């Protein structure tokens, strides 16, 4: 099924089995700390993988955020825009929304409007900073679907789901963690499906889980990895992140009780044509959630999580080279603080991350790219801000030349007609109003995937 494009009217119905014609790739590179035997059954792929990303050589008309140069790199220098984050709206953490804050932590603005006991999570910006993709977990089923919304909070809508209701290979289908490609032509995301494990544990409850690509409108769906194809319940794939050149993806692989090793987690990297899969971080580090590539592609930022209760202290924020070498800690170890996911600023000079001091709830902090200059950005009064993603802003306009009085009158009318959406990423948003969902049932179930509230 890899590489099978679908029209808008014929969604991809991706099967749990890879089908006939599978082969074992004879040579796999292993990352730091990864022995050949540690790599799960992702070596098994179709003989001719054809999943290919959209072109990064030129902008694509009609695609959100398509703005790249001839090498696939951004055509203009990146400017730091708003930071998107997940925020809980109730003390029981049953309802969460996507919010934005300024680079200095000011001007918090609630962007999405989730129904009561619904979780909006894992935001990602389009390359031009106009749109946020995120996942929304249904409180009744515990499964998630992919959504998008403009930075100003308008146009909230669900991306068409992959499967038709009732299809055998679409049971309990769950789609999470959308990530825009650097040219805006594709979304990477994690998809899980199949029967729920009757044993019921908090790490792996679903039969199959792998990484997928599709167009932002939900068409041209392509399966990228086959990690769980021949070993149901062995693990879950999640939280993809693109390299700046659009040629590779990092993602989290989280093993279950039957995984090798059991109940652990690591960051993997794979080419966007499905080849070159390898483990990037050693199992003993327990790296997870969404990694973040530095804008120049030289470093990958990731967070570690200790074994035990979720949101437990003792993890940290690290960097690693894309070849798996030079793992370095940016935060002190050992630590009595909880650390959540981190994200590079578009200019690469700063990092935003979630942190909760011992006995407190999480807020957003920033530091320099070398780990110095830690500063608290938000004081969210128990919203447990997490999974931040730093977006881009439009470049500052150059100083205008002197104008005659007649010329000076014309721009005012044109500026009033400019689309509000294009201005949203560079304007300070209004302060968020108290949510009508602030008081909800604290016994509402969490998400199906059992991931931390990072």
Tab-separated table of C-alpha atoms in Angstrom:
chain	number	residue	atom	x	y	z
A	1	UNK	CA	0.000	0.000	0.000
A	2	UNK	CA	2.973	2.354	0.325
A	3	UNK	CA	2.873	5.188	-2.152
A	4	UNK	CA	-0.711	4.702	-3.302
A	5	UNK	CA	-2.159	8.151	-3.991
A	6	UNK	CA	-5.848	8.738	-3.414
A	7	UNK	CA	-8.250	11.292	-4.776
A	8	UNK	CA	-10.387	13.523	-2.599
A	9	UNK	CA	-13.348	11.228	-3.146
A	10	UNK	CA	-11.504	7.950	-2.654
A	11	UNK	CA	-9.674	7.978	0.679
A	12	UNK	CA	-6.847	5.563	1.262
A	13	UNK	CA	-7.966	2.471	3.129
A	14	UNK	CA	-4.648	1.359	4.553
A	15	UNK	CA	-4.413	-2.292	5.575
A	16	UNK	CA	-2.892	-3.665	8.763
A	17	UNK	CA	-0.893	-6.225	6.771
A	18	UNK	CA	1.824	-5.237	4.344
A	19	UNK	CA	0.725	-7.920	1.884
A	20	UNK	CA	2.875	-10.151	-0.285
A	21	UNK	CA	6.213	-9.303	-1.793
A	22	UNK	CA	8.001	-8.287	1.436
A	23	UNK	CA	11.736	-8.489	1.803
A	24	UNK	CA	14.275	-8.015	4.534
A	25	UNK	CA	16.548	-5.046	3.958
A	26	UNK	CA	20.027	-6.443	4.436
A	27	UNK	CA	21.780	-3.348	5.668
A	28	UNK	CA	20.423	-0.966	8.314
A	29	UNK	CA	22.388	1.754	9.991
A	30	UNK	CA	22.119	1.861	13.768
A	31	UNK	CA	22.160	5.004	15.841
A	32	UNK	CA	23.968	5.701	19.070
A	33	UNK	CA	23.442	2.813	21.469
A	34	UNK	CA	21.402	0.743	19.007
A	35	UNK	CA	22.566	-2.767	18.262
A	36	UNK	CA	21.280	-4.519	15.123
A	37	UNK	CA	19.071	-6.746	17.250
A	38	UNK	CA	17.433	-3.718	18.817
A	39	UNK	CA	15.792	-2.613	15.587
A	40	UNK	CA	12.178	-3.901	15.477
A	41	UNK	CA	10.589	-5.421	12.409
A	42	UNK	CA	10.676	-2.173	10.479
A	43	UNK	CA	13.245	-3.746	8.148
A	44	UNK	CA	10.342	-5.468	6.406
A	45	UNK	CA	9.085	-3.273	3.596
A	46	UNK	CA	7.559	-3.666	0.138
A	47	UNK	CA	10.118	-4.438	-2.578
A	48	UNK	CA	9.679	-1.083	-4.271
A	49	UNK	CA	8.809	1.617	-1.744
A	50	UNK	CA	7.399	4.558	-3.630
A	51	UNK	CA	6.266	6.919	-0.883
A	52	UNK	CA	7.815	10.202	-1.906
A	53	UNK	CA	7.431	13.649	-0.412
A	54	UNK	CA	6.110	16.579	-2.344
A	55	UNK	CA	8.638	18.550	-4.329
A	56	UNK	CA	10.762	20.944	-2.320
A	57	UNK	CA	12.224	22.686	-5.328
A	58	UNK	CA	9.514	25.286	-5.759
A	59	UNK	CA	6.405	26.581	-4.041
A	60	UNK	CA	3.224	24.665	-4.763
A	61	UNK	CA	0.133	26.726	-5.640
A	62	UNK	CA	-2.723	26.327	-3.209
A	63	UNK	CA	-0.624	24.667	-0.487
A	64	UNK	CA	-0.475	26.239	2.958
A	65	UNK	CA	2.927	27.698	3.711
A	66	UNK	CA	4.719	26.594	0.531
A	67	UNK	CA	7.731	28.904	0.436
A	68	UNK	CA	11.096	27.286	-0.201
A	69	UNK	CA	14.178	27.886	-2.292
A	70	UNK	CA	15.891	25.705	-4.856
A	71	UNK	CA	17.635	23.599	-2.206
A	72	UNK	CA	14.492	22.954	-0.179
A	73	UNK	CA	15.596	25.409	2.526
A	74	UNK	CA	13.407	28.394	3.467
A	75	UNK	CA	13.584	31.062	0.823
A	76	UNK	CA	13.906	33.888	3.374
A	77	UNK	CA	15.430	34.181	6.816
A	78	UNK	CA	13.162	32.873	9.569
A	79	UNK	CA	11.691	35.295	12.070
A	80	UNK	CA	10.443	34.159	15.454
A	81	UNK	CA	6.658	34.272	15.674
A	82	UNK	CA	4.108	32.980	18.160
A	83	UNK	CA	4.521	29.835	20.245
A	84	UNK	CA	1.658	27.314	20.081
A	85	UNK	CA	1.060	25.076	23.087
A	86	UNK	CA	-1.443	22.708	24.670
A	87	UNK	CA	-3.230	24.075	27.750
A	88	UNK	CA	-5.673	22.299	30.067
A	89	UNK	CA	-8.884	24.153	30.844
A	90	UNK	CA	-9.919	22.329	34.016
A	91	UNK	CA	-8.195	21.091	37.196
A	92	UNK	CA	-8.918	17.451	36.321
A	93	UNK	CA	-7.093	17.836	32.990
A	94	UNK	CA	-9.954	16.381	30.987
A	95	UNK	CA	-10.301	19.262	28.498
A	96	UNK	CA	-7.441	20.944	26.670
A	97	UNK	CA	-7.150	23.584	23.953
A	98	UNK	CA	-4.441	24.960	21.711
A	99	UNK	CA	-3.213	28.377	22.840
A	100	UNK	CA	-0.604	30.795	21.501
A	101	UNK	CA	1.754	33.111	23.355
A	102	UNK	CA	4.278	35.657	22.183
A	103	UNK	CA	8.014	34.885	22.097
A	104	UNK	CA	8.297	36.547	25.518
A	105	UNK	CA	5.366	34.553	26.948
A	106	UNK	CA	2.887	37.422	26.881
A	107	UNK	CA	-0.501	37.700	25.206
A	108	UNK	CA	-1.868	34.195	25.797
A	109	UNK	CA	-4.721	33.520	23.383
A	110	UNK	CA	-6.956	30.437	23.218
A	111	UNK	CA	-7.087	29.373	19.561
A	112	UNK	CA	-9.278	26.220	19.538
A	113	UNK	CA	-12.658	25.686	21.149
A	114	UNK	CA	-12.891	22.020	22.150
A	115	UNK	CA	-16.118	20.514	23.461
A	116	UNK	CA	-16.185	19.573	27.134
A	117	UNK	CA	-13.896	16.615	28.019
A	118	UNK	CA	-12.186	16.829	24.616
A	119	UNK	CA	-8.416	17.133	24.279
A	120	UNK	CA	-6.771	19.313	21.645
A	121	UNK	CA	-3.045	18.567	21.599
A	122	UNK	CA	0.274	18.329	19.681
A	123	UNK	CA	0.135	21.583	17.686
A	124	UNK	CA	2.350	22.222	14.669
A	125	UNK	CA	2.666	25.379	12.580
A	126	UNK	CA	2.456	25.614	8.820
A	127	UNK	CA	5.718	26.982	7.368
A	128	UNK	CA	4.268	30.461	6.829
A	129	UNK	CA	2.855	30.699	10.354
A	130	UNK	CA	-0.748	31.087	9.207
A	131	UNK	CA	-2.197	27.704	10.234
A	132	UNK	CA	-1.912	25.268	13.148
A	133	UNK	CA	-2.470	21.527	12.732
A	134	UNK	CA	-3.341	19.533	15.865
A	135	UNK	CA	-5.086	16.382	17.036
A	136	UNK	CA	-8.421	16.235	18.867
A	137	UNK	CA	-9.278	13.274	21.100
A	138	UNK	CA	-12.927	12.252	21.371
A	139	UNK	CA	-14.024	11.750	25.010
A	140	UNK	CA	-16.362	8.878	24.127
A	141	UNK	CA	-14.040	6.716	22.031
A	142	UNK	CA	-10.637	7.892	23.255
A	143	UNK	CA	-9.444	8.089	19.643
A	144	UNK	CA	-8.044	11.179	17.947
A	145	UNK	CA	-8.468	12.858	14.565
A	146	UNK	CA	-6.443	15.554	12.798
A	147	UNK	CA	-7.668	19.154	12.634
A	148	UNK	CA	-6.415	22.534	11.436
A	149	UNK	CA	-7.207	26.098	12.502
A	150	UNK	CA	-5.894	29.515	11.526
A	151	UNK	CA	-3.575	31.306	13.929
A	152	UNK	CA	-6.391	33.706	14.785
A	153	UNK	CA	-8.744	30.832	15.691
A	154	UNK	CA	-10.906	30.893	12.557
A	155	UNK	CA	-11.707	28.043	10.187
A	156	UNK	CA	-11.383	25.201	12.679
A	157	UNK	CA	-12.102	21.971	10.787
A	158	UNK	CA	-11.278	18.267	10.715
A	159	UNK	CA	-9.079	16.799	7.986
A	160	UNK	CA	-10.872	13.887	6.339
A	161	UNK	CA	-10.100	10.658	8.174
A	162	UNK	CA	-8.361	7.852	6.341
A	163	UNK	CA	-10.856	5.060	6.879
A	164	UNK	CA	-14.511	4.428	6.262
A	165	UNK	CA	-16.585	3.567	9.308
A	166	UNK	CA	-17.052	-0.169	9.739
A	167	UNK	CA	-14.079	-1.268	7.632
A	168	UNK	CA	-12.283	-4.218	9.190
A	169	UNK	CA	-8.851	-2.607	8.974
A	170	UNK	CA	-10.104	0.682	10.438
A	171	UNK	CA	-11.212	-0.548	13.861
A	172	UNK	CA	-10.326	1.960	16.589
A	173	UNK	CA	-8.428	4.084	14.086
A	174	UNK	CA	-6.469	6.873	15.769
A	175	UNK	CA	-4.589	9.708	14.034
A	176	UNK	CA	-2.255	11.987	16.008
A	177	UNK	CA	0.625	14.460	15.972
A	178	UNK	CA	0.379	16.123	12.530
A	179	UNK	CA	3.600	17.761	11.312
A	180	UNK	CA	3.874	20.056	8.289
A	181	UNK	CA	6.691	19.426	5.815
A	182	UNK	CA	9.028	22.412	5.308
A	183	UNK	CA	7.390	23.229	1.968
A	184	UNK	CA	3.842	22.841	3.307
A	185	UNK	CA	2.848	20.148	0.793
A	186	UNK	CA	2.602	17.235	3.241
A	187	UNK	CA	1.599	16.270	6.747
A	188	UNK	CA	3.364	13.476	8.582
A	189	UNK	CA	1.335	11.852	11.364
A	190	UNK	CA	1.049	8.727	13.461
A	191	UNK	CA	-1.766	6.274	12.850
A	192	UNK	CA	-2.848	3.408	15.131
A	193	UNK	CA	-5.598	0.881	14.478
A	194	UNK	CA	-6.854	-2.617	15.291
A	195	UNK	CA	-8.175	-4.448	18.334
A	196	UNK	CA	-7.526	-3.089	21.799
A	197	UNK	CA	-5.334	-5.231	24.029
A	198	UNK	CA	-7.655	-6.976	26.524
A	199	UNK	CA	-4.845	-6.925	29.107
A	200	UNK	CA	-5.234	-3.148	29.261
A	201	UNK	CA	-1.989	-1.337	30.032
A	202	UNK	CA	-0.881	2.255	29.780
A	203	UNK	CA	1.832	1.850	27.155
A	204	UNK	CA	0.543	-0.261	24.266
A	205	UNK	CA	-3.158	-1.023	23.918
A	206	UNK	CA	-3.567	-1.125	20.153
A	207	UNK	CA	-2.545	-3.772	17.593
A	208	UNK	CA	-0.806	-1.659	14.957
A	209	UNK	CA	0.875	1.734	14.877
A	210	UNK	CA	2.994	3.379	12.175
A	211	UNK	CA	3.994	6.611	10.478
A	212	UNK	CA	2.083	8.030	7.485
A	213	UNK	CA	2.256	10.923	5.038
A	214	UNK	CA	-0.555	12.738	3.249
A	215	UNK	CA	-1.454	16.039	1.635
A	216	UNK	CA	-2.852	18.670	4.035
A	217	UNK	CA	-6.332	18.117	2.578
A	218	UNK	CA	-6.253	14.415	3.527
A	219	UNK	CA	-5.530	12.987	0.063
A	220	UNK	CA	-2.551	11.042	-1.312
A	221	UNK	CA	-2.078	8.966	1.840
A	222	UNK	CA	1.141	6.934	2.037
A	223	UNK	CA	2.286	4.500	4.700
A	224	UNK	CA	5.915	5.165	5.625
A	225	UNK	CA	6.928	2.633	8.317
A	226	UNK	CA	6.074	-0.992	9.157
A	227	UNK	CA	7.351	-1.197	12.737
A	228	UNK	CA	4.421	-3.173	14.159
A	229	UNK	CA	3.325	-4.959	11.024
A	230	UNK	CA	4.348	-8.478	12.083
A	231	UNK	CA	4.297	-7.978	15.843
A	232	UNK	CA	0.967	-6.600	17.085
A	233	UNK	CA	0.940	-4.737	20.401
A	234	UNK	CA	4.736	-4.451	20.339
A	235	UNK	CA	4.841	-0.668	20.311
A	236	UNK	CA	3.436	2.677	19.222
A	237	UNK	CA	4.811	5.200	16.743
A	238	UNK	CA	4.263	8.902	17.333
A	239	UNK	CA	5.320	12.537	17.181
A	240	UNK	CA	7.044	12.929	13.783
A	241	UNK	CA	9.261	15.933	13.044
A	242	UNK	CA	10.746	16.974	9.672
A	243	UNK	CA	14.352	17.823	8.902
A	244	UNK	CA	14.746	21.341	7.480
A	245	UNK	CA	15.508	19.993	3.987
A	246	UNK	CA	12.367	17.819	4.012
A	247	UNK	CA	14.315	14.605	3.350
A	248	UNK	CA	14.085	12.904	6.778
A	249	UNK	CA	11.733	12.486	9.702
A	250	UNK	CA	12.385	11.765	13.341
A	251	UNK	CA	9.708	10.050	15.405
A	252	UNK	CA	9.164	8.393	18.765
A	253	UNK	CA	8.926	4.614	19.069
A	254	UNK	CA	7.467	3.480	22.383
A	255	UNK	CA	7.538	-0.240	23.122
A	256	UNK	CA	4.980	-2.222	25.107
A	257	UNK	CA	5.345	-5.273	27.360
A	258	UNK	CA	6.038	-7.521	24.350
A	259	UNK	CA	8.459	-5.098	22.713
A	260	UNK	CA	12.235	-5.441	22.562
A	261	UNK	CA	13.153	-4.038	25.029
A	262	UNK	CA	9.884	-3.947	26.917
A	263	UNK	CA	8.253	-0.704	28.047
A	264	UNK	CA	10.869	1.698	26.727
A	265	UNK	CA	11.103	4.525	24.235
A	266	UNK	CA	13.572	5.968	21.735
A	267	UNK	CA	13.820	8.447	18.873
A	268	UNK	CA	14.165	6.995	15.363
A	269	UNK	CA	14.957	8.623	12.024
A	270	UNK	CA	13.786	7.582	8.559
A	271	UNK	CA	14.047	8.999	5.050
A	272	UNK	CA	10.831	10.347	3.584
A	273	UNK	CA	10.835	7.591	0.964
A	274	UNK	CA	10.727	4.989	3.772
A	275	UNK	CA	14.366	3.912	3.511
A	276	UNK	CA	17.242	4.426	5.938
A	277	UNK	CA	15.361	3.636	9.140
A	278	UNK	CA	17.595	3.621	12.197
A	279	UNK	CA	17.490	4.177	15.920
A	280	UNK	CA	18.864	7.581	16.933
A	281	UNK	CA	18.924	7.469	20.756
A	282	UNK	CA	19.786	4.549	23.074
A	283	UNK	CA	16.977	2.818	24.933
A	284	UNK	CA	18.473	3.633	28.323
A	285	UNK	CA	17.900	7.356	27.754
A	286	UNK	CA	14.141	6.824	27.284
A	287	UNK	CA	13.831	9.640	24.743
A	288	UNK	CA	10.336	10.475	23.588
A	289	UNK	CA	7.698	12.914	22.423
A	290	UNK	CA	8.344	15.211	19.444
A	291	UNK	CA	11.982	15.928	18.659
A	292	UNK	CA	12.941	19.268	17.081
A	293	UNK	CA	15.511	19.849	14.333
A	294	UNK	CA	17.692	22.953	14.506
A	295	UNK	CA	17.035	25.246	11.518
A	296	UNK	CA	20.443	24.427	10.020
A	297	UNK	CA	19.830	20.669	10.408
A	298	UNK	CA	22.962	20.092	12.500
A	299	UNK	CA	21.274	19.215	15.808
A	300	UNK	CA	18.159	17.365	16.959
A	301	UNK	CA	16.581	18.380	20.256
A	302	UNK	CA	14.816	15.728	22.355
A	303	UNK	CA	13.455	15.114	25.854
A	304	UNK	CA	13.916	12.093	28.115
A	305	UNK	CA	11.367	10.632	30.528
A	306	UNK	CA	12.163	8.381	33.497
A	307	UNK	CA	10.353	5.103	34.009
A	308	UNK	CA	7.467	5.206	36.460
A	309	UNK	CA	4.469	7.510	36.859
A	310	UNK	CA	3.733	9.899	34.026
A	311	UNK	CA	5.034	13.442	34.485
A	312	UNK	CA	7.585	12.152	37.002
A	313	UNK	CA	10.686	14.309	37.587
A	314	UNK	CA	14.164	13.236	36.577
A	315	UNK	CA	14.260	13.571	32.798
A	316	UNK	CA	16.069	16.177	30.761
A	317	UNK	CA	16.536	17.953	27.439
A	318	UNK	CA	19.332	16.803	25.131
A	319	UNK	CA	20.757	17.334	21.660
A	320	UNK	CA	22.156	14.781	19.216
A	321	UNK	CA	23.625	14.970	15.732
A	322	UNK	CA	21.496	13.482	12.930
A	323	UNK	CA	23.950	10.564	12.659
A	324	UNK	CA	23.327	9.649	16.320
A	325	UNK	CA	26.634	10.994	17.619
A	326	UNK	CA	27.520	13.646	20.200
A	327	UNK	CA	24.580	13.276	22.579
A	328	UNK	CA	24.770	16.195	25.036
A	329	UNK	CA	22.585	17.319	27.937
A	330	UNK	CA	21.295	20.906	27.979
A	331	UNK	CA	19.623	20.627	31.399
A	332	UNK	CA	21.236	19.604	34.705
A	333	UNK	CA	21.216	15.958	35.754
A	334	UNK	CA	20.126	14.568	38.072
A	335	UNK	CA	17.123	16.855	38.338
A	336	UNK	CA	14.082	17.060	40.572
A	337	UNK	CA	12.153	18.891	37.843
A	338	UNK	CA	9.877	17.485	35.166
A	339	UNK	CA	10.792	18.395	31.584
A	340	UNK	CA	8.413	18.226	28.630
A	341	UNK	CA	8.825	18.543	24.884
A	342	UNK	CA	11.073	21.292	23.498
A	343	UNK	CA	11.217	23.253	20.235
A	344	UNK	CA	13.841	25.377	18.519
A	345	UNK	CA	13.005	28.972	17.645
A	346	UNK	CA	12.875	29.573	13.882
A	347	UNK	CA	16.119	31.565	14.086
A	348	UNK	CA	17.825	28.697	15.966
A	349	UNK	CA	19.109	30.901	18.771
A	350	UNK	CA	16.584	29.957	21.457
A	351	UNK	CA	14.637	26.934	22.676
A	352	UNK	CA	11.186	26.830	24.255
A	353	UNK	CA	10.295	23.920	26.527
A	354	UNK	CA	7.854	22.786	29.199
A	355	UNK	CA	9.094	22.436	32.748
A	356	UNK	CA	7.474	21.741	36.100
A	357	UNK	CA	9.533	22.334	39.244
A	358	UNK	CA	9.069	19.735	41.981
A	359	UNK	CA	5.497	19.811	43.242
A	360	UNK	CA	4.298	22.384	40.679
A	361	UNK	CA	2.469	22.325	37.356
A	362	UNK	CA	4.181	22.874	34.018
A	363	UNK	CA	4.785	26.194	32.306
A	364	UNK	CA	6.806	27.339	29.332
A	365	UNK	CA	10.449	28.306	29.699
A	366	UNK	CA	13.129	29.417	27.260
A	367	UNK	CA	16.889	29.030	27.080
A	368	UNK	CA	19.683	29.703	24.646
A	369	UNK	CA	20.540	26.932	22.202
A	370	UNK	CA	23.512	25.943	24.381
A	371	UNK	CA	21.343	25.502	27.491
A	372	UNK	CA	22.262	28.782	29.201
A	373	UNK	CA	20.030	31.721	30.070
A	374	UNK	CA	16.977	29.771	31.300
A	375	UNK	CA	13.990	32.088	31.773
A	376	UNK	CA	10.374	31.446	32.684
A	377	UNK	CA	7.960	32.624	29.969
A	378	UNK	CA	4.487	31.876	31.400
A	379	UNK	CA	2.695	31.619	34.718
A	380	UNK	CA	-0.426	29.775	33.648
A	381	UNK	CA	-1.985	29.005	37.043
A	382	UNK	CA	-2.335	25.256	36.631
A	383	UNK	CA	-3.045	24.986	32.897
A	384	UNK	CA	-0.052	22.646	32.539
A	385	UNK	CA	1.205	24.189	29.305
A	386	UNK	CA	3.059	21.646	27.217
A	387	UNK	CA	4.234	20.444	23.805
A	388	UNK	CA	5.209	23.931	22.618
A	389	UNK	CA	5.946	24.595	18.957
A	390	UNK	CA	7.605	27.836	17.884
A	391	UNK	CA	6.188	29.285	14.681
A	392	UNK	CA	7.519	31.741	12.147
A	393	UNK	CA	6.483	35.331	11.591
A	394	UNK	CA	6.501	37.463	8.483
A	395	UNK	CA	9.790	39.372	8.102
A	396	UNK	CA	9.817	42.963	9.201
A	397	UNK	CA	9.133	45.400	6.384
A	398	UNK	CA	12.049	47.683	5.383
A	399	UNK	CA	11.772	51.376	6.044
A	400	UNK	CA	9.664	53.067	3.389
A	401	UNK	CA	11.148	55.885	1.271
A	402	UNK	CA	9.917	59.411	1.721
A	403	UNK	CA	6.506	60.003	0.103
A	404	UNK	CA	4.653	62.965	-1.164
A	405	UNK	CA	1.431	63.908	0.705
A	406	UNK	CA	-0.644	62.425	-2.153
A	407	UNK	CA	1.253	59.132	-2.068
A	408	UNK	CA	0.936	58.861	1.702
A	409	UNK	CA	-2.881	58.706	1.549
A	410	UNK	CA	-3.097	55.623	-0.722
A	411	UNK	CA	-1.615	52.852	1.458
A	412	UNK	CA	-4.106	53.327	4.272
A	413	UNK	CA	-7.025	52.073	2.214
A	414	UNK	CA	-5.052	49.104	0.821
A	415	UNK	CA	-3.892	48.075	4.288
A	416	UNK	CA	-7.471	48.052	5.560
A	417	UNK	CA	-8.334	45.512	2.864
A	418	UNK	CA	-5.442	43.140	3.679
A	419	UNK	CA	-6.579	39.684	4.816
A	420	UNK	CA	-6.731	39.412	8.607
A	421	UNK	CA	-5.340	35.866	8.421
A	422	UNK	CA	-2.064	37.053	6.880
A	423	UNK	CA	-1.558	39.565	9.709
A	424	UNK	CA	-2.429	37.211	12.562
A	425	UNK	CA	0.989	35.566	13.144
A	426	UNK	CA	2.761	38.881	13.699
A	427	UNK	CA	0.149	40.554	15.891
A	428	UNK	CA	0.006	40.175	19.637
A	429	UNK	CA	-3.160	38.142	20.308
A	430	UNK	CA	-5.794	39.238	22.741
A	431	UNK	CA	-5.733	37.825	26.274
A	432	UNK	CA	-7.650	34.568	26.484
A	433	UNK	CA	-11.094	34.695	28.045
A	434	UNK	CA	-12.092	32.138	30.693
A	435	UNK	CA	-13.298	28.988	28.969
A	436	UNK	CA	-16.920	27.925	29.449
A	437	UNK	CA	-15.506	24.385	29.789
A	438	UNK	CA	-13.469	25.225	32.865
A	439	UNK	CA	-15.532	23.010	35.183
A	440	UNK	CA	-15.938	19.491	33.839
A	441	UNK	CA	-16.102	15.915	35.049
A	442	UNK	CA	-12.645	15.054	36.490
A	443	UNK	CA	-13.278	11.335	35.868
A	444	UNK	CA	-13.273	11.665	32.091
A	445	UNK	CA	-11.011	9.114	30.361
A	446	UNK	CA	-7.678	10.116	28.872
A	447	UNK	CA	-6.408	9.458	25.366
A	448	UNK	CA	-6.099	5.966	23.991
A	449	UNK	CA	-2.381	6.180	23.361
A	450	UNK	CA	-1.442	6.610	27.007
A	451	UNK	CA	1.181	9.278	26.246
A	452	UNK	CA	2.477	11.651	28.875
A	453	UNK	CA	0.929	15.086	29.246
A	454	UNK	CA	4.242	16.563	28.118
